[in-house]
mmCIF file of C-alpha atoms in Angstrom:
data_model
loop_
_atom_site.group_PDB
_atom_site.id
_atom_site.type_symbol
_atom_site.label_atom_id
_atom_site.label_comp_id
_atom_site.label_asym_id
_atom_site.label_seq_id
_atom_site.Cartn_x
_atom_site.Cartn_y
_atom_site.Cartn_z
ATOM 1 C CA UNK A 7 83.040 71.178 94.003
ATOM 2 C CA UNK A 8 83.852 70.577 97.733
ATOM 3 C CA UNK A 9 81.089 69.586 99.910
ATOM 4 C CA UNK A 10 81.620 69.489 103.415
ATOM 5 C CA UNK A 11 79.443 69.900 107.005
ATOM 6 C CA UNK A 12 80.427 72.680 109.010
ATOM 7 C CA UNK A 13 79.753 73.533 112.831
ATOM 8 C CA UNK A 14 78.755 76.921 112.236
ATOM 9 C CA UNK A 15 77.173 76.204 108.467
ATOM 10 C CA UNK A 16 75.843 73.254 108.050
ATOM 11 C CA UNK A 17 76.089 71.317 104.989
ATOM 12 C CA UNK A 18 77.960 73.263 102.647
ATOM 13 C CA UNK A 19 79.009 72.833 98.740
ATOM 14 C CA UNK A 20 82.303 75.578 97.405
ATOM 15 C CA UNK A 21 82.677 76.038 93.758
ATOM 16 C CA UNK A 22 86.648 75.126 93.254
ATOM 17 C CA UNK A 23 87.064 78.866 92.338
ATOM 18 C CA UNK A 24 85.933 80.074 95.676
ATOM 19 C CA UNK A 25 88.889 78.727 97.609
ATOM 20 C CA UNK A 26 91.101 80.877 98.914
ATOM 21 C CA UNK A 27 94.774 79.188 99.878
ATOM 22 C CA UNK A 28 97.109 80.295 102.655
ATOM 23 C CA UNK A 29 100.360 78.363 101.799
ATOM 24 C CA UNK A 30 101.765 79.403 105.500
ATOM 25 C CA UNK A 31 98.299 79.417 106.952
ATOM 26 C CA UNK A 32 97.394 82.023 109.321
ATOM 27 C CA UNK A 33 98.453 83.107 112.438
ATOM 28 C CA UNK A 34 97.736 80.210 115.254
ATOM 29 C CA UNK A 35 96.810 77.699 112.604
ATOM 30 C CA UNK A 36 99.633 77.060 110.281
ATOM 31 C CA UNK A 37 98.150 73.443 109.058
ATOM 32 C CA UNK A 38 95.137 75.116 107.876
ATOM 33 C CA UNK A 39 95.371 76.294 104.626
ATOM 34 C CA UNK A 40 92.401 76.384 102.366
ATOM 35 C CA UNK A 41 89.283 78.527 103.288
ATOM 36 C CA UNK A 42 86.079 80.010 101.235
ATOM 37 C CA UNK A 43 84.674 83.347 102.520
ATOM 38 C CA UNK A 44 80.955 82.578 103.386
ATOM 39 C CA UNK A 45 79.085 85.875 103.314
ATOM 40 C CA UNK A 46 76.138 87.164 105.619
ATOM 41 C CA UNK A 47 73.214 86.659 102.930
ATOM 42 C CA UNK A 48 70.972 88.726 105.379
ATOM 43 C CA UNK A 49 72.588 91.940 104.884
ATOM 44 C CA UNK A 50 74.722 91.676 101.627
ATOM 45 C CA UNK A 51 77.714 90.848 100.694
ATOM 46 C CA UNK A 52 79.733 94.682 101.941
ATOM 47 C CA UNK A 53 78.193 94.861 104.756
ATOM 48 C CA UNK A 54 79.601 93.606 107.890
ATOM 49 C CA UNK A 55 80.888 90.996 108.936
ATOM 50 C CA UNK A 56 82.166 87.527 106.737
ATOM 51 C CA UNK A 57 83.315 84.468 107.545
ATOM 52 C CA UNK A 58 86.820 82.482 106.637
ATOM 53 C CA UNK A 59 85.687 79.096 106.975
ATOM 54 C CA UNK A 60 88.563 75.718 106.851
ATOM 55 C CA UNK A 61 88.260 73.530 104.354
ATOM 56 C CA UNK A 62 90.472 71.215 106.355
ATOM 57 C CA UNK A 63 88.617 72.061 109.684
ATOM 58 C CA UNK A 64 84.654 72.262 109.646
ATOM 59 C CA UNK A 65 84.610 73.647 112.863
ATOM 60 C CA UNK A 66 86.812 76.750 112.119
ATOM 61 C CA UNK A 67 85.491 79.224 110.602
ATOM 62 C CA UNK A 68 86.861 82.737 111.722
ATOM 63 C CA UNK A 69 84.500 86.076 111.487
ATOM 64 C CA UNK A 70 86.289 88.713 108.986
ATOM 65 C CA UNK A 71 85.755 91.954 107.491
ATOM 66 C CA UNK A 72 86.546 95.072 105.535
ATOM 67 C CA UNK A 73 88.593 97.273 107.984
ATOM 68 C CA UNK A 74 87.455 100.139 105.711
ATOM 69 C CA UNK A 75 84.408 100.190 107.797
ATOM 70 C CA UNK A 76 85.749 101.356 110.395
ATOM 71 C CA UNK A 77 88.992 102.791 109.465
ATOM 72 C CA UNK A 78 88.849 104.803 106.422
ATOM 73 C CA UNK A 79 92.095 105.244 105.907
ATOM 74 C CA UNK A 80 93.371 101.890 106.975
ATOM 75 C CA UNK A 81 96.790 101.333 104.955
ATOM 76 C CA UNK A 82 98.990 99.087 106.556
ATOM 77 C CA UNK A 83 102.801 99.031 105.136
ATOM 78 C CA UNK A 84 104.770 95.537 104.389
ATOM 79 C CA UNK A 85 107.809 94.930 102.267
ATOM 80 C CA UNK A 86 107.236 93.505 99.060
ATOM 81 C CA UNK A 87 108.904 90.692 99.936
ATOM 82 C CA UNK A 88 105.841 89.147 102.377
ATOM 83 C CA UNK A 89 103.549 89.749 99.417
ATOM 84 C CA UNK A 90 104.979 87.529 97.443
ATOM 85 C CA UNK A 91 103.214 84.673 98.379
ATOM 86 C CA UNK A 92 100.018 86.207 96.500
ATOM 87 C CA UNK A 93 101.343 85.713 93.136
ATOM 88 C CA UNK A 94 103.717 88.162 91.170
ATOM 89 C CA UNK A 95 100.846 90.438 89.835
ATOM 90 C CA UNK A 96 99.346 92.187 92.399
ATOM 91 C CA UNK A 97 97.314 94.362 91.225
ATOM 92 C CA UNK A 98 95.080 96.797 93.853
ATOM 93 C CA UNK A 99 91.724 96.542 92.399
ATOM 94 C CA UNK A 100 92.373 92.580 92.371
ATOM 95 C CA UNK A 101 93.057 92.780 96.016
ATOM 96 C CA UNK A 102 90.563 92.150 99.263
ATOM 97 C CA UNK A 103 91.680 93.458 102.878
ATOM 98 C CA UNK A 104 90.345 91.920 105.742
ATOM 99 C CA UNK A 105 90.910 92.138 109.365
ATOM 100 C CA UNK A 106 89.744 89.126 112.216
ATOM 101 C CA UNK A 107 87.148 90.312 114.469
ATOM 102 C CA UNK A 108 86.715 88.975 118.150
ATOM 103 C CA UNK A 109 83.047 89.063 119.391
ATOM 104 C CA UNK A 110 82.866 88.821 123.274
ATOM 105 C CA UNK A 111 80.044 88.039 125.097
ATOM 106 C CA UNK A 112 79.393 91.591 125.874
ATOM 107 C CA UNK A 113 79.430 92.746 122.087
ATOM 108 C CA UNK A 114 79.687 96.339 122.915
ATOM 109 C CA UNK A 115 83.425 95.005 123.476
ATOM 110 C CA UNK A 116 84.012 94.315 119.845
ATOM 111 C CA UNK A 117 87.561 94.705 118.589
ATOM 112 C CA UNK A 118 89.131 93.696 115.321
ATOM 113 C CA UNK A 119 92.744 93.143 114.695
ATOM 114 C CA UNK A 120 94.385 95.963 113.057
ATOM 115 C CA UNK A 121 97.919 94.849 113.420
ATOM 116 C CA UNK A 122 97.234 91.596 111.406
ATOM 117 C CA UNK A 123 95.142 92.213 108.588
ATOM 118 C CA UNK A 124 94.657 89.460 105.622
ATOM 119 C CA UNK A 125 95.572 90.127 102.338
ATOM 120 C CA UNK A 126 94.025 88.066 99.435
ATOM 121 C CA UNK A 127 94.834 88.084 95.741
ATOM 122 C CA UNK A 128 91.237 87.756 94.003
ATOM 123 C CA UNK A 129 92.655 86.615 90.895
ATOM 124 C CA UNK A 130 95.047 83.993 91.861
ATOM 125 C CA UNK A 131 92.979 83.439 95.520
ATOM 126 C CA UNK A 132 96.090 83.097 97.304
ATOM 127 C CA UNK A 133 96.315 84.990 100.676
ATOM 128 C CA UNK A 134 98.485 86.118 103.514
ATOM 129 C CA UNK A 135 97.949 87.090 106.882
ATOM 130 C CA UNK A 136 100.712 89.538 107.921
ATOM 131 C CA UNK A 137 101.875 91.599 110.720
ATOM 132 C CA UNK A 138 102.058 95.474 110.419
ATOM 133 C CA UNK A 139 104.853 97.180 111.748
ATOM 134 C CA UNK A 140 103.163 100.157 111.993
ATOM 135 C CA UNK A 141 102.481 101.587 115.505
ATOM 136 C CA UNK A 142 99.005 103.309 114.979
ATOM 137 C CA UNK A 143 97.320 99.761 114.369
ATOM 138 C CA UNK A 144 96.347 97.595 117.266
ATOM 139 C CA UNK A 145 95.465 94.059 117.616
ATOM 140 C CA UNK A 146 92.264 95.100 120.155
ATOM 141 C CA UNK A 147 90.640 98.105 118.114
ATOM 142 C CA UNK A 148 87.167 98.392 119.437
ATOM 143 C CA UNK A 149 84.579 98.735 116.485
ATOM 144 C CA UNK A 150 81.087 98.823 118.384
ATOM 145 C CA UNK A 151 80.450 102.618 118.499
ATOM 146 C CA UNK A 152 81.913 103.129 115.130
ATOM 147 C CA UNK A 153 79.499 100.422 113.732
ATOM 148 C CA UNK A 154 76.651 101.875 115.223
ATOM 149 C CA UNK A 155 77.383 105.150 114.244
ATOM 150 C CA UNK A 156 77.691 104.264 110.559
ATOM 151 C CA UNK A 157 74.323 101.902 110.451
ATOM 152 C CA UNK A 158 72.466 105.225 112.321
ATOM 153 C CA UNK A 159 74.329 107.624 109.299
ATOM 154 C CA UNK A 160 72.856 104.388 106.904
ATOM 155 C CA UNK A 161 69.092 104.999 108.248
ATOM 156 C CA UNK A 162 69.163 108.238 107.948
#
């Protein structure tokens, strides 16, 4: 068990099996490389957004979530050979997709990161954060109308 005070947390205790190790880290932060996924209690764990919180850096903790909720058919392409890192069985229903999110001040002006998504291996809990080659992704894809959309399809 890791127990730890966090800026955005407070005091917090992860369960050894809940950390989640980057061996390159992730994009802008190569020195941090173990993280936990703290989940929004409030509305359930698939719903919205998630933090990636540093075990090495209480004060980072990065909002995440399942690009599936606002792409449906988000597939992003790599060669094999990035994936590595996540252990040699990969296997899709052991895997978790997430994309960063950026929340401005004006949160109409949402956007999540298409073009970088995260890429964890729930049975080993090793990830990657890799860069899509792809064209139709973009690191700036705005998500507020989509999101509002979906929670007004939700209510009804």
């Amino acid at each position: 068990m890791v127990e730890m005070t966090t800026r955005v947390f407070g005091k917090i205790a992860i369960e050894e099996d809940k950390i989640i190790r980057f061996e390159q880290g992730i994009l802008g932060f190569p020195d941090l490389k173990d993280f936990t996924l703290i989940y929004n209690l409030d509305k359930g764990n698939d719903s919205g957004i998630k933090w990636l919180q540093s075990l090495q850096e209480p004060g980072f903790a990065m909002p995440v979530m399942n690009p599936e909720l606002v792409v449906e058919d988000y597939c992003p392409e790599f060669d094999k050979e990035y994936l590595k890192p996540l252990g040699e069985r990969l296997e899709e229903d052991d895997t978790l997709l997430f994309v960063t999110v950026t929340v401005p001040k004006d949160i109409t002006k949402t956007t999540v990161n298409l073009k970088a998504p995260i890429i964890v291996n729930a049975d080993t809990r090793r990830a990657v954060q890799l860069i899509s080659d792809d064209e139709k992704y973009s690191i700036k894809y705005a998500i507020y109308d989509n999101l509002m959309a979906k929670q007004h399809d939700d209510e009804n």
